[in-house]
Amino acid sequence: MKRLLQGFLLVLLAAGLIACGPAKKSVYPPTLSIQQLSVLPGGQWQLTMRIQNNSYGEMDFKSLDGQLQITDSVPIRLHAVFKLDIPALAGDVIQLDVLPTAAMTQALQTIAGKGSGGRLAYRVGGSASAKPEQEDKPRDFDFNGNDWISPVPGIANTYR
């Protein structure tokens, strides 16, 4: 009986020590969206992309590889390599220069004169490489998002 009690106490002590380890923070995929789109003089677009860290721990973002589609046009590639540490449940931005298709440019010109009343649907999707706070290696997180952009009143060639 004494041995059984000692064995039980040893198991109970081991379980208590294991429970005292560091708590794992939940990791969730980020959300990406266009914060601002500026049309540059040569026709190129400068995208300010917002990366929202939806995890309960800091994440070190390394790169993104995806696509941008305006309305039903052919998507274009989004690609960037960068270093961006984003705290838990916070966001930050990166800038990308992209060359739109003729259909995308035409769609943007269609809403340009409508002011804040004009809007254009867009879709982003792909994967972002990031290293969660409690992990040793980066991993890929898929992202997908749909939203709208509208001309910014008083600021030519700028959409949000």
PDB file of N, CA and C in Angstrom, residues 47-153:
ATOM      1  N   LEU A  47       1.017  49.508 -54.093  1.00  0.00           N
ATOM      2  CA  LEU A  47       0.061  48.995 -53.118  1.00  0.00           C
ATOM      3  C   LEU A  47       0.653  49.094 -51.727  1.00  0.00           C
ATOM      4  N   THR A  48      -0.110  49.634 -50.813  1.00  0.00           N
ATOM      5  CA  THR A  48       0.235  49.573 -49.397  1.00  0.00           C
ATOM      6  C   THR A  48      -0.628  48.453 -48.841  1.00  0.00           C
ATOM      7  N   MET A  49       0.017  47.323 -48.560  1.00  0.00           N
ATOM      8  CA  MET A  49      -0.696  46.139 -48.085  1.00  0.00           C
ATOM      9  C   MET A  49      -0.623  46.069 -46.565  1.00  0.00           C
ATOM     10  N   ARG A  50      -1.771  45.896 -45.927  1.00  0.00           N
ATOM     11  CA  ARG A  50      -1.822  45.755 -44.474  1.00  0.00           C
ATOM     12  C   ARG A  50      -1.806  44.272 -44.121  1.00  0.00           C
ATOM     13  N   ILE A  51      -0.884  43.907 -43.240  1.00  0.00           N
ATOM     14  CA  ILE A  51      -0.808  42.543 -42.722  1.00  0.00           C
ATOM     15  C   ILE A  51      -1.289  42.589 -41.274  1.00  0.00           C
ATOM     16  N   GLN A  52      -2.372  41.898 -40.993  1.00  0.00           N
ATOM     17  CA  GLN A  52      -2.938  41.850 -39.649  1.00  0.00           C
ATOM     18  C   GLN A  52      -2.574  40.514 -39.013  1.00  0.00           C
ATOM     19  N   ASN A  53      -1.805  40.567 -37.926  1.00  0.00           N
ATOM     20  CA  ASN A  53      -1.452  39.362 -37.176  1.00  0.00           C
ATOM     21  C   ASN A  53      -2.627  39.008 -36.274  1.00  0.00           C
ATOM     22  N   ASN A  54      -3.273  37.885 -36.542  1.00  0.00           N
ATOM     23  CA  ASN A  54      -4.439  37.464 -35.770  1.00  0.00           C
ATOM     24  C   ASN A  54      -4.079  36.493 -34.647  1.00  0.00           C
ATOM     25  N   SER A  55      -2.784  36.297 -34.401  1.00  0.00           N
ATOM     26  CA  SER A  55      -2.325  35.348 -33.390  1.00  0.00           C
ATOM     27  C   SER A  55      -2.146  36.016 -32.035  1.00  0.00           C
ATOM     28  N   TYR A  56      -2.093  35.185 -31.003  1.00  0.00           N
ATOM     29  CA  TYR A  56      -1.914  35.672 -29.637  1.00  0.00           C
ATOM     30  C   TYR A  56      -0.444  35.773 -29.246  1.00  0.00           C
ATOM     31  N   GLY A  57       0.439  35.721 -30.208  1.00  0.00           N
ATOM     32  CA  GLY A  57       1.870  35.898 -29.996  1.00  0.00           C
ATOM     33  C   GLY A  57       2.456  36.648 -31.169  1.00  0.00           C
ATOM     34  N   GLU A  58       3.638  37.233 -30.976  1.00  0.00           N
ATOM     35  CA  GLU A  58       4.317  37.967 -32.048  1.00  0.00           C
ATOM     36  C   GLU A  58       4.660  37.025 -33.191  1.00  0.00           C
ATOM     37  N   MET A  59       4.642  37.558 -34.405  1.00  0.00           N
ATOM     38  CA  MET A  59       5.057  36.786 -35.569  1.00  0.00           C
ATOM     39  C   MET A  59       6.050  37.608 -36.377  1.00  0.00           C
ATOM     40  N   ASP A  60       7.115  36.937 -36.833  1.00  0.00           N
ATOM     41  CA  ASP A  60       8.126  37.560 -37.684  1.00  0.00           C
ATOM     42  C   ASP A  60       7.830  37.177 -39.123  1.00  0.00           C
ATOM     43  N   PHE A  61       7.287  38.130 -39.894  1.00  0.00           N
ATOM     44  CA  PHE A  61       6.923  37.870 -41.285  1.00  0.00           C
ATOM     45  C   PHE A  61       8.145  38.027 -42.183  1.00  0.00           C
ATOM     46  N   LYS A  62       8.289  37.103 -43.130  1.00  0.00           N
ATOM     47  CA  LYS A  62       9.460  37.065 -44.017  1.00  0.00           C
ATOM     48  C   LYS A  62       9.121  37.380 -45.471  1.00  0.00           C
ATOM     49  N   SER A  63       7.977  36.903 -45.946  1.00  0.00           N
ATOM     50  CA  SER A  63       7.643  37.085 -47.360  1.00  0.00           C
ATOM     51  C   SER A  63       6.160  36.818 -47.599  1.00  0.00           C
ATOM     52  N   LEU A  64       5.736  37.216 -48.786  1.00  0.00           N
ATOM     53  CA  LEU A  64       4.391  36.849 -49.223  1.00  0.00           C
ATOM     54  C   LEU A  64       4.430  36.554 -50.701  1.00  0.00           C
ATOM     55  N   ASP A  65       3.578  35.645 -51.088  1.00  0.00           N
ATOM     56  CA  ASP A  65       3.458  35.263 -52.492  1.00  0.00           C
ATOM     57  C   ASP A  65       1.977  35.006 -52.740  1.00  0.00           C
ATOM     58  N   GLY A  66       1.392  35.787 -53.625  1.00  0.00           N
ATOM     59  CA  GLY A  66      -0.037  35.637 -53.856  1.00  0.00           C
ATOM     60  C   GLY A  66      -0.488  36.290 -55.141  1.00  0.00           C
ATOM     61  N   GLN A  67      -1.779  36.584 -55.194  1.00  0.00           N
ATOM     62  CA  GLN A  67      -2.381  37.182 -56.377  1.00  0.00           C
ATOM     63  C   GLN A  67      -3.354  38.269 -55.980  1.00  0.00           C
ATOM     64  N   LEU A  68      -3.486  39.243 -56.866  1.00  0.00           N
ATOM     65  CA  LEU A  68      -4.476  40.307 -56.733  1.00  0.00           C
ATOM     66  C   LEU A  68      -5.372  40.243 -57.950  1.00  0.00           C
ATOM     67  N   GLN A  69      -6.678  40.246 -57.710  1.00  0.00           N
ATOM     68  CA  GLN A  69      -7.650  40.250 -58.805  1.00  0.00           C
ATOM     69  C   GLN A  69      -8.606  41.408 -58.580  1.00  0.00           C
ATOM     70  N   ILE A  70      -8.745  42.245 -59.597  1.00  0.00           N
ATOM     71  CA  ILE A  70      -9.693  43.359 -59.571  1.00  0.00           C
ATOM     72  C   ILE A  70     -10.903  42.930 -60.395  1.00  0.00           C
ATOM     73  N   THR A  71     -12.075  43.030 -59.830  1.00  0.00           N
ATOM     74  CA  THR A  71     -13.344  42.557 -60.423  1.00  0.00           C
ATOM     75  C   THR A  71     -13.139  41.130 -60.944  1.00  0.00           C
ATOM     76  N   ASP A  72     -13.460  40.891 -62.208  1.00  0.00           N
ATOM     77  CA  ASP A  72     -13.297  39.548 -62.774  1.00  0.00           C
ATOM     78  C   ASP A  72     -12.121  39.466 -63.730  1.00  0.00           C
ATOM     79  N   SER A  73     -11.178  40.396 -63.631  1.00  0.00           N
ATOM     80  CA  SER A  73     -10.042  40.406 -64.544  1.00  0.00           C
ATOM     81  C   SER A  73      -9.041  39.308 -64.191  1.00  0.00           C
ATOM     82  N   VAL A  74      -8.076  39.147 -65.057  1.00  0.00           N
ATOM     83  CA  VAL A  74      -7.007  38.174 -64.840  1.00  0.00           C
ATOM     84  C   VAL A  74      -6.178  38.632 -63.637  1.00  0.00           C
ATOM     85  N   PRO A  75      -5.889  37.740 -62.684  1.00  0.00           N
ATOM     86  CA  PRO A  75      -5.115  38.161 -61.507  1.00  0.00           C
ATOM     87  C   PRO A  75      -3.652  38.449 -61.857  1.00  0.00           C
ATOM     88  N   ILE A  76      -3.029  39.292 -61.036  1.00  0.00           N
ATOM     89  CA  ILE A  76      -1.602  39.554 -61.173  1.00  0.00           C
ATOM     90  C   ILE A  76      -0.898  39.044 -59.919  1.00  0.00           C
ATOM     91  N   ARG A  77       0.385  38.797 -60.051  1.00  0.00           N
ATOM     92  CA  ARG A  77       1.162  38.225 -58.942  1.00  0.00           C
ATOM     93  C   ARG A  77       1.575  39.301 -57.947  1.00  0.00           C
ATOM     94  N   LEU A  78       1.468  38.956 -56.675  1.00  0.00           N
ATOM     95  CA  LEU A  78       1.991  39.778 -55.586  1.00  0.00           C
ATOM     96  C   LEU A  78       3.134  38.988 -54.968  1.00  0.00           C
ATOM     97  N   HIS A  79       4.312  39.600 -54.894  1.00  0.00           N
ATOM     98  CA  HIS A  79       5.458  38.912 -54.310  1.00  0.00           C
ATOM     99  C   HIS A  79       6.349  39.929 -53.620  1.00  0.00           C
ATOM    100  N   ALA A  80       6.775  39.607 -52.410  1.00  0.00           N
ATOM    101  CA  ALA A  80       7.689  40.479 -51.677  1.00  0.00           C
ATOM    102  C   ALA A  80       8.456  39.666 -50.649  1.00  0.00           C
ATOM    103  N   VAL A  81       9.719  40.051 -50.448  1.00  0.00           N
ATOM    104  CA  VAL A  81      10.552  39.488 -49.390  1.00  0.00           C
ATOM    105  C   VAL A  81      10.901  40.657 -48.475  1.00  0.00           C
ATOM    106  N   PHE A  82      10.667  40.495 -47.188  1.00  0.00           N
ATOM    107  CA  PHE A  82      10.847  41.589 -46.241  1.00  0.00           C
ATOM    108  C   PHE A  82      11.044  41.012 -44.848  1.00  0.00           C
ATOM    109  N   LYS A  83      11.307  41.855 -43.885  1.00  0.00           N
ATOM    110  CA  LYS A  83      11.395  41.442 -42.479  1.00  0.00           C
ATOM    111  C   LYS A  83      10.496  42.380 -41.686  1.00  0.00           C
ATOM    112  N   LEU A  84       9.467  41.817 -41.088  1.00  0.00           N
ATOM    113  CA  LEU A  84       8.485  42.630 -40.380  1.00  0.00           C
ATOM    114  C   LEU A  84       8.007  41.875 -39.141  1.00  0.00           C
ATOM    115  N   ASP A  85       8.333  42.396 -37.969  1.00  0.00           N
ATOM    116  CA  ASP A  85       7.890  41.798 -36.710  1.00  0.00           C
ATOM    117  C   ASP A  85       6.582  42.484 -36.301  1.00  0.00           C
ATOM    118  N   ILE A  86       5.527  41.697 -36.217  1.00  0.00           N
ATOM    119  CA  ILE A  86       4.217  42.259 -35.872  1.00  0.00           C
ATOM    120  C   ILE A  86       3.774  41.662 -34.537  1.00  0.00           C
ATOM    121  N   PRO A  87       3.510  42.518 -33.535  1.00  0.00           N
ATOM    122  CA  PRO A  87       3.059  42.019 -32.229  1.00  0.00           C
ATOM    123  C   PRO A  87       1.715  41.307 -32.323  1.00  0.00           C
ATOM    124  N   ALA A  88       1.348  40.641 -31.252  1.00  0.00           N
ATOM    125  CA  ALA A  88       0.081  39.910 -31.184  1.00  0.00           C
ATOM    126  C   ALA A  88      -1.098  40.836 -31.445  1.00  0.00           C
ATOM    127  N   LEU A  89      -2.028  40.368 -32.268  1.00  0.00           N
ATOM    128  CA  LEU A  89      -3.282  41.064 -32.564  1.00  0.00           C
ATOM    129  C   LEU A  89      -3.072  42.497 -33.043  1.00  0.00           C
ATOM    130  N   ALA A  90      -2.004  42.739 -33.787  1.00  0.00           N
ATOM    131  CA  ALA A  90      -1.689  44.063 -34.330  1.00  0.00           C
ATOM    132  C   ALA A  90      -1.443  43.925 -35.832  1.00  0.00           C
ATOM    133  N   GLY A  91      -1.269  45.048 -36.494  1.00  0.00           N
ATOM    134  CA  GLY A  91      -1.026  45.045 -37.927  1.00  0.00           C
ATOM    135  C   GLY A  91       0.076  46.007 -38.300  1.00  0.00           C
ATOM    136  N   ASP A  92       0.616  45.832 -39.499  1.00  0.00           N
ATOM    137  CA  ASP A  92       1.631  46.730 -40.052  1.00  0.00           C
ATOM    138  C   ASP A  92       1.506  46.668 -41.564  1.00  0.00           C
ATOM    139  N   VAL A  93       2.233  47.528 -42.269  1.00  0.00           N
ATOM    140  CA  VAL A  93       2.092  47.608 -43.722  1.00  0.00           C
ATOM    141  C   VAL A  93       3.420  47.395 -44.439  1.00  0.00           C
ATOM    142  N   ILE A  94       3.314  46.940 -45.678  1.00  0.00           N
ATOM    143  CA  ILE A  94       4.445  46.874 -46.604  1.00  0.00           C
ATOM    144  C   ILE A  94       3.983  47.518 -47.904  1.00  0.00           C
ATOM    145  N   GLN A  95       4.941  47.941 -48.723  1.00  0.00           N
ATOM    146  CA  GLN A  95       4.592  48.518 -50.022  1.00  0.00           C
ATOM    147  C   GLN A  95       5.094  47.611 -51.139  1.00  0.00           C
ATOM    148  N   LEU A  96       4.257  47.445 -52.146  1.00  0.00           N
ATOM    149  CA  LEU A  96       4.566  46.638 -53.317  1.00  0.00           C
ATOM    150  C   LEU A  96       4.281  47.460 -54.563  1.00  0.00           C
ATOM    151  N   ASP A  97       5.150  47.387 -55.531  1.00  0.00           N
ATOM    152  CA  ASP A  97       4.896  47.985 -56.838  1.00  0.00           C
ATOM    153  C   ASP A  97       4.503  46.859 -57.786  1.00  0.00           C
ATOM    154  N   VAL A  98       3.369  47.023 -58.455  1.00  0.00           N
ATOM    155  CA  VAL A  98       2.876  46.010 -59.390  1.00  0.00           C
ATOM    156  C   VAL A  98       2.509  46.670 -60.708  1.00  0.00           C
ATOM    157  N   LEU A  99       2.536  45.891 -61.764  1.00  0.00           N
ATOM    158  CA  LEU A  99       2.133  46.358 -63.087  1.00  0.00           C
ATOM    159  C   LEU A  99       0.767  45.758 -63.395  1.00  0.00           C
ATOM    160  N   PRO A 100      -0.285  46.585 -63.413  1.00  0.00           N
ATOM    161  CA  PRO A 100      -1.641  46.052 -63.629  1.00  0.00           C
ATOM    162  C   PRO A 100      -1.866  45.671 -65.088  1.00  0.00           C
ATOM    163  N   THR A 101      -2.871  44.865 -65.309  1.00  0.00           N
ATOM    164  CA  THR A 101      -3.277  44.541 -66.675  1.00  0.00           C
ATOM    165  C   THR A 101      -4.066  45.728 -67.234  1.00  0.00           C
ATOM    166  N   ALA A 102      -4.278  45.747 -68.529  1.00  0.00           N
ATOM    167  CA  ALA A 102      -5.050  46.823 -69.164  1.00  0.00           C
ATOM    168  C   ALA A 102      -6.487  46.848 -68.620  1.00  0.00           C
ATOM    169  N   ALA A 103      -7.069  45.662 -68.390  1.00  0.00           N
ATOM    170  CA  ALA A 103      -8.439  45.592 -67.866  1.00  0.00           C
ATOM    171  C   ALA A 103      -8.514  46.169 -66.454  1.00  0.00           C
ATOM    172  N   MET A 104      -7.497  45.949 -65.658  1.00  0.00           N
ATOM    173  CA  MET A 104      -7.480  46.492 -64.293  1.00  0.00           C
ATOM    174  C   MET A 104      -7.371  48.012 -64.328  1.00  0.00           C
ATOM    175  N   THR A 105      -6.519  48.517 -65.188  1.00  0.00           N
ATOM    176  CA  THR A 105      -6.367  49.963 -65.328  1.00  0.00           C
ATOM    177  C   THR A 105      -7.670  50.599 -65.786  1.00  0.00           C
ATOM    178  N   GLN A 106      -8.340  49.971 -66.748  1.00  0.00           N
ATOM    179  CA  GLN A 106      -9.612  50.474 -67.256  1.00  0.00           C
ATOM    180  C   GLN A 106     -10.679  50.482 -66.162  1.00  0.00           C
ATOM    181  N   ALA A 107     -10.719  49.420 -65.353  1.00  0.00           N
ATOM    182  CA  ALA A 107     -11.695  49.341 -64.269  1.00  0.00           C
ATOM    183  C   ALA A 107     -11.459  50.447 -63.244  1.00  0.00           C
ATOM    184  N   LEU A 108     -10.203  50.740 -62.956  1.00  0.00           N
ATOM    185  CA  LEU A 108      -9.875  51.796 -61.995  1.00  0.00           C
ATOM    186  C   LEU A 108     -10.245  53.168 -62.558  1.00  0.00           C
ATOM    187  N   GLN A 109     -10.000  53.397 -63.848  1.00  0.00           N
ATOM    188  CA  GLN A 109     -10.342  54.670 -64.486  1.00  0.00           C
ATOM    189  C   GLN A 109     -11.855  54.891 -64.502  1.00  0.00           C
ATOM    190  N   THR A 110     -12.616  53.808 -64.578  1.00  0.00           N
ATOM    191  CA  THR A 110     -14.072  53.902 -64.597  1.00  0.00           C
ATOM    192  C   THR A 110     -14.625  54.501 -63.309  1.00  0.00           C
ATOM    193  N   ILE A 111     -14.015  54.168 -62.161  1.00  0.00           N
ATOM    194  CA  ILE A 111     -14.523  54.694 -60.890  1.00  0.00           C
ATOM    195  C   ILE A 111     -13.810  55.975 -60.454  1.00  0.00           C
ATOM    196  N   ALA A 112     -12.746  56.372 -61.153  1.00  0.00           N
ATOM    197  CA  ALA A 112     -11.934  57.521 -60.722  1.00  0.00           C
ATOM    198  C   ALA A 112     -12.748  58.805 -60.603  1.00  0.00           C
ATOM    199  N   GLY A 113     -13.654  59.059 -61.514  1.00  0.00           N
ATOM    200  CA  GLY A 113     -14.421  60.295 -61.496  1.00  0.00           C
ATOM    201  C   GLY A 113     -15.646  60.263 -60.592  1.00  0.00           C
ATOM    202  N   LYS A 114     -15.927  59.144 -59.977  1.00  0.00           N
ATOM    203  CA  LYS A 114     -17.127  59.014 -59.156  1.00  0.00           C
ATOM    204  C   LYS A 114     -16.905  59.401 -57.693  1.00  0.00           C
ATOM    205  N   GLY A 115     -15.685  59.754 -57.341  1.00  0.00           N
ATOM    206  CA  GLY A 115     -15.405  60.116 -55.954  1.00  0.00           C
ATOM    207  C   GLY A 115     -15.627  58.944 -55.029  1.00  0.00           C
ATOM    208  N   SER A 116     -15.971  59.246 -53.785  1.00  0.00           N
ATOM    209  CA  SER A 116     -16.135  58.171 -52.804  1.00  0.00           C
ATOM    210  C   SER A 116     -17.364  57.307 -53.092  1.00  0.00           C
ATOM    211  N   GLY A 117     -18.192  57.722 -54.059  1.00  0.00           N
ATOM    212  CA  GLY A 117     -19.347  56.924 -54.443  1.00  0.00           C
ATOM    213  C   GLY A 117     -18.987  55.760 -55.340  1.00  0.00           C
ATOM    214  N   GLY A 118     -17.815  55.809 -55.967  1.00  0.00           N
ATOM    215  CA  GLY A 118     -17.381  54.708 -56.815  1.00  0.00           C
ATOM    216  C   GLY A 118     -16.622  53.685 -56.008  1.00  0.00           C
ATOM    217  N   ARG A 119     -16.796  52.431 -56.355  1.00  0.00           N
ATOM    218  CA  ARG A 119     -16.041  51.402 -55.659  1.00  0.00           C
ATOM    219  C   ARG A 119     -15.772  50.239 -56.589  1.00  0.00           C
ATOM    220  N   LEU A 120     -14.717  49.532 -56.265  1.00  0.00           N
ATOM    221  CA  LEU A 120     -14.254  48.448 -57.113  1.00  0.00           C
ATOM    222  C   LEU A 120     -13.904  47.255 -56.225  1.00  0.00           C
ATOM    223  N   ALA A 121     -14.440  46.090 -56.545  1.00  0.00           N
ATOM    224  CA  ALA A 121     -14.172  44.888 -55.757  1.00  0.00           C
ATOM    225  C   ALA A 121     -12.785  44.345 -56.092  1.00  0.00           C
ATOM    226  N   TYR A 122     -12.108  43.833 -55.061  1.00  0.00           N
ATOM    227  CA  TYR A 122     -10.830  43.160 -55.298  1.00  0.00           C
ATOM    228  C   TYR A 122     -10.751  41.918 -54.420  1.00  0.00           C
ATOM    229  N   ARG A 123      -9.860  41.030 -54.814  1.00  0.00           N
ATOM    230  CA  ARG A 123      -9.625  39.792 -54.079  1.00  0.00           C
ATOM    231  C   ARG A 123      -8.121  39.557 -54.007  1.00  0.00           C
ATOM    232  N   VAL A 124      -7.629  39.233 -52.814  1.00  0.00           N
ATOM    233  CA  VAL A 124      -6.229  38.839 -52.640  1.00  0.00           C
ATOM    234  C   VAL A 124      -6.209  37.431 -52.068  1.00  0.00           C
ATOM    235  N   GLY A 125      -5.197  36.676 -52.445  1.00  0.00           N
ATOM    236  CA  GLY A 125      -5.047  35.323 -51.923  1.00  0.00           C
ATOM    237  C   GLY A 125      -3.627  34.851 -52.133  1.00  0.00           C
ATOM    238  N   GLY A 126      -3.206  33.924 -51.322  1.00  0.00           N
ATOM    239  CA  GLY A 126      -1.865  33.372 -51.440  1.00  0.00           C
ATOM    240  C   GLY A 126      -1.367  32.867 -50.107  1.00  0.00           C
ATOM    241  N   SER A 127      -0.057  32.996 -49.891  1.00  0.00           N
ATOM    242  CA  SER A 127       0.512  32.560 -48.619  1.00  0.00           C
ATOM    243  C   SER A 127       1.566  33.553 -48.150  1.00  0.00           C
ATOM    244  N   ALA A 128       1.679  33.664 -46.833  1.00  0.00           N
ATOM    245  CA  ALA A 128       2.673  34.526 -46.193  1.00  0.00           C
ATOM    246  C   ALA A 128       3.561  33.630 -45.334  1.00  0.00           C
ATOM    247  N   SER A 129       4.852  33.843 -45.409  1.00  0.00           N
ATOM    248  CA  SER A 129       5.790  33.086 -44.589  1.00  0.00           C
ATOM    249  C   SER A 129       6.079  33.874 -43.320  1.00  0.00           C
ATOM    250  N   ALA A 130       5.903  33.219 -42.178  1.00  0.00           N
ATOM    251  CA  ALA A 130       6.117  33.890 -40.892  1.00  0.00           C
ATOM    252  C   ALA A 130       6.572  32.876 -39.856  1.00  0.00           C
ATOM    253  N   LYS A 131       7.329  33.383 -38.862  1.00  0.00           N
ATOM    254  CA  LYS A 131       7.778  32.545 -37.755  1.00  0.00           C
ATOM    255  C   LYS A 131       7.043  32.969 -36.497  1.00  0.00           C
ATOM    256  N   PRO A 132       6.145  32.107 -35.989  1.00  0.00           N
ATOM    257  CA  PRO A 132       5.476  32.425 -34.737  1.00  0.00           C
ATOM    258  C   PRO A 132       6.472  32.517 -33.584  1.00  0.00           C
ATOM    259  N   GLU A 133       6.127  33.289 -32.593  1.00  0.00           N
ATOM    260  CA  GLU A 133       6.991  33.589 -31.453  1.00  0.00           C
ATOM    261  C   GLU A 133       7.598  32.350 -30.797  1.00  0.00           C
ATOM    262  N   GLN A 134       6.836  31.310 -30.611  1.00  0.00           N
ATOM    263  CA  GLN A 134       7.316  30.144 -29.879  1.00  0.00           C
ATOM    264  C   GLN A 134       7.825  29.018 -30.778  1.00  0.00           C
ATOM    265  N   GLU A 135       8.083  29.309 -32.037  1.00  0.00           N
ATOM    266  CA  GLU A 135       8.561  28.274 -32.951  1.00  0.00           C
ATOM    267  C   GLU A 135       9.941  28.640 -33.469  1.00  0.00           C
ATOM    268  N   ASP A 136      10.667  27.618 -33.938  1.00  0.00           N
ATOM    269  CA  ASP A 136      12.043  27.827 -34.389  1.00  0.00           C
ATOM    270  C   ASP A 136      12.158  28.162 -35.867  1.00  0.00           C
ATOM    271  N   LYS A 137      11.205  27.690 -36.671  1.00  0.00           N
ATOM    272  CA  LYS A 137      11.278  27.872 -38.119  1.00  0.00           C
ATOM    273  C   LYS A 137      10.044  28.588 -38.638  1.00  0.00           C
ATOM    274  N   PRO A 138      10.210  29.362 -39.719  1.00  0.00           N
ATOM    275  CA  PRO A 138       9.023  29.972 -40.334  1.00  0.00           C
ATOM    276  C   PRO A 138       8.169  28.908 -41.019  1.00  0.00           C
ATOM    277  N   ARG A 139       6.905  29.227 -41.175  1.00  0.00           N
ATOM    278  CA  ARG A 139       6.006  28.359 -41.928  1.00  0.00           C
ATOM    279  C   ARG A 139       5.070  29.220 -42.761  1.00  0.00           C
ATOM    280  N   ASP A 140       4.422  28.600 -43.722  1.00  0.00           N
ATOM    281  CA  ASP A 140       3.525  29.318 -44.622  1.00  0.00           C
ATOM    282  C   ASP A 140       2.099  29.316 -44.071  1.00  0.00           C
ATOM    283  N   PHE A 141       1.479  30.505 -44.144  1.00  0.00           N
ATOM    284  CA  PHE A 141       0.092  30.676 -43.729  1.00  0.00           C
ATOM    285  C   PHE A 141      -0.699  31.152 -44.935  1.00  0.00           C
ATOM    286  N   ASP A 142      -1.765  30.452 -45.278  1.00  0.00           N
ATOM    287  CA  ASP A 142      -2.621  30.868 -46.394  1.00  0.00           C
ATOM    288  C   ASP A 142      -3.457  32.078 -45.981  1.00  0.00           C
ATOM    289  N   PHE A 143      -3.697  32.963 -46.945  1.00  0.00           N
ATOM    290  CA  PHE A 143      -4.588  34.095 -46.704  1.00  0.00           C
ATOM    291  C   PHE A 143      -5.507  34.272 -47.904  1.00  0.00           C
ATOM    292  N   ASN A 144      -6.704  34.748 -47.653  1.00  0.00           N
ATOM    293  CA  ASN A 144      -7.698  35.068 -48.676  1.00  0.00           C
ATOM    294  C   ASN A 144      -8.497  36.252 -48.174  1.00  0.00           C
ATOM    295  N   GLY A 145      -8.791  37.172 -49.056  1.00  0.00           N
ATOM    296  CA  GLY A 145      -9.584  38.319 -48.643  1.00  0.00           C
ATOM    297  C   GLY A 145     -10.297  38.965 -49.805  1.00  0.00           C
ATOM    298  N   ASN A 146     -11.481  39.466 -49.532  1.00  0.00           N
ATOM    299  CA  ASN A 146     -12.286  40.214 -50.506  1.00  0.00           C
ATOM    300  C   ASN A 146     -12.635  41.543 -49.871  1.00  0.00           C
ATOM    301  N   ASP A 147     -12.560  42.616 -50.649  1.00  0.00           N
ATOM    302  CA  ASP A 147     -12.942  43.919 -50.118  1.00  0.00           C
ATOM    303  C   ASP A 147     -13.191  44.857 -51.291  1.00  0.00           C
ATOM    304  N   TRP A 148     -13.292  46.148 -50.994  1.00  0.00           N
ATOM    305  CA  TRP A 148     -13.574  47.179 -51.995  1.00  0.00           C
ATOM    306  C   TRP A 148     -12.558  48.298 -51.863  1.00  0.00           C
ATOM    307  N   ILE A 149     -12.249  48.964 -52.975  1.00  0.00           N
ATOM    308  CA  ILE A 149     -11.461  50.198 -52.933  1.00  0.00           C
ATOM    309  C   ILE A 149     -12.289  51.290 -53.597  1.00  0.00           C
ATOM    310  N   SER A 150     -12.090  52.514 -53.104  1.00  0.00           N
ATOM    311  CA  SER A 150     -12.794  53.690 -53.633  1.00  0.00           C
ATOM    312  C   SER A 150     -11.799  54.822 -53.799  1.00  0.00           C
ATOM    313  N   PRO A 151     -12.076  55.761 -54.720  1.00  0.00           N
ATOM    314  CA  PRO A 151     -11.198  56.929 -54.856  1.00  0.00           C
ATOM    315  C   PRO A 151     -11.187  57.754 -53.566  1.00  0.00           C
ATOM    316  N   VAL A 152     -10.025  58.315 -53.245  1.00  0.00           N
ATOM    317  CA  VAL A 152      -9.913  59.177 -52.071  1.00  0.00           C
ATOM    318  C   VAL A 152     -10.245  60.592 -52.508  1.00  0.00           C
ATOM    319  N   PRO A 153     -11.269  61.214 -51.943  1.00  0.00           N
ATOM    320  CA  PRO A 153     -11.641  62.570 -52.350  1.00  0.00           C
ATOM    321  C   PRO A 153     -10.498  63.559 -52.115  1.00  0.00           C
TER     322      PRO A 153
END
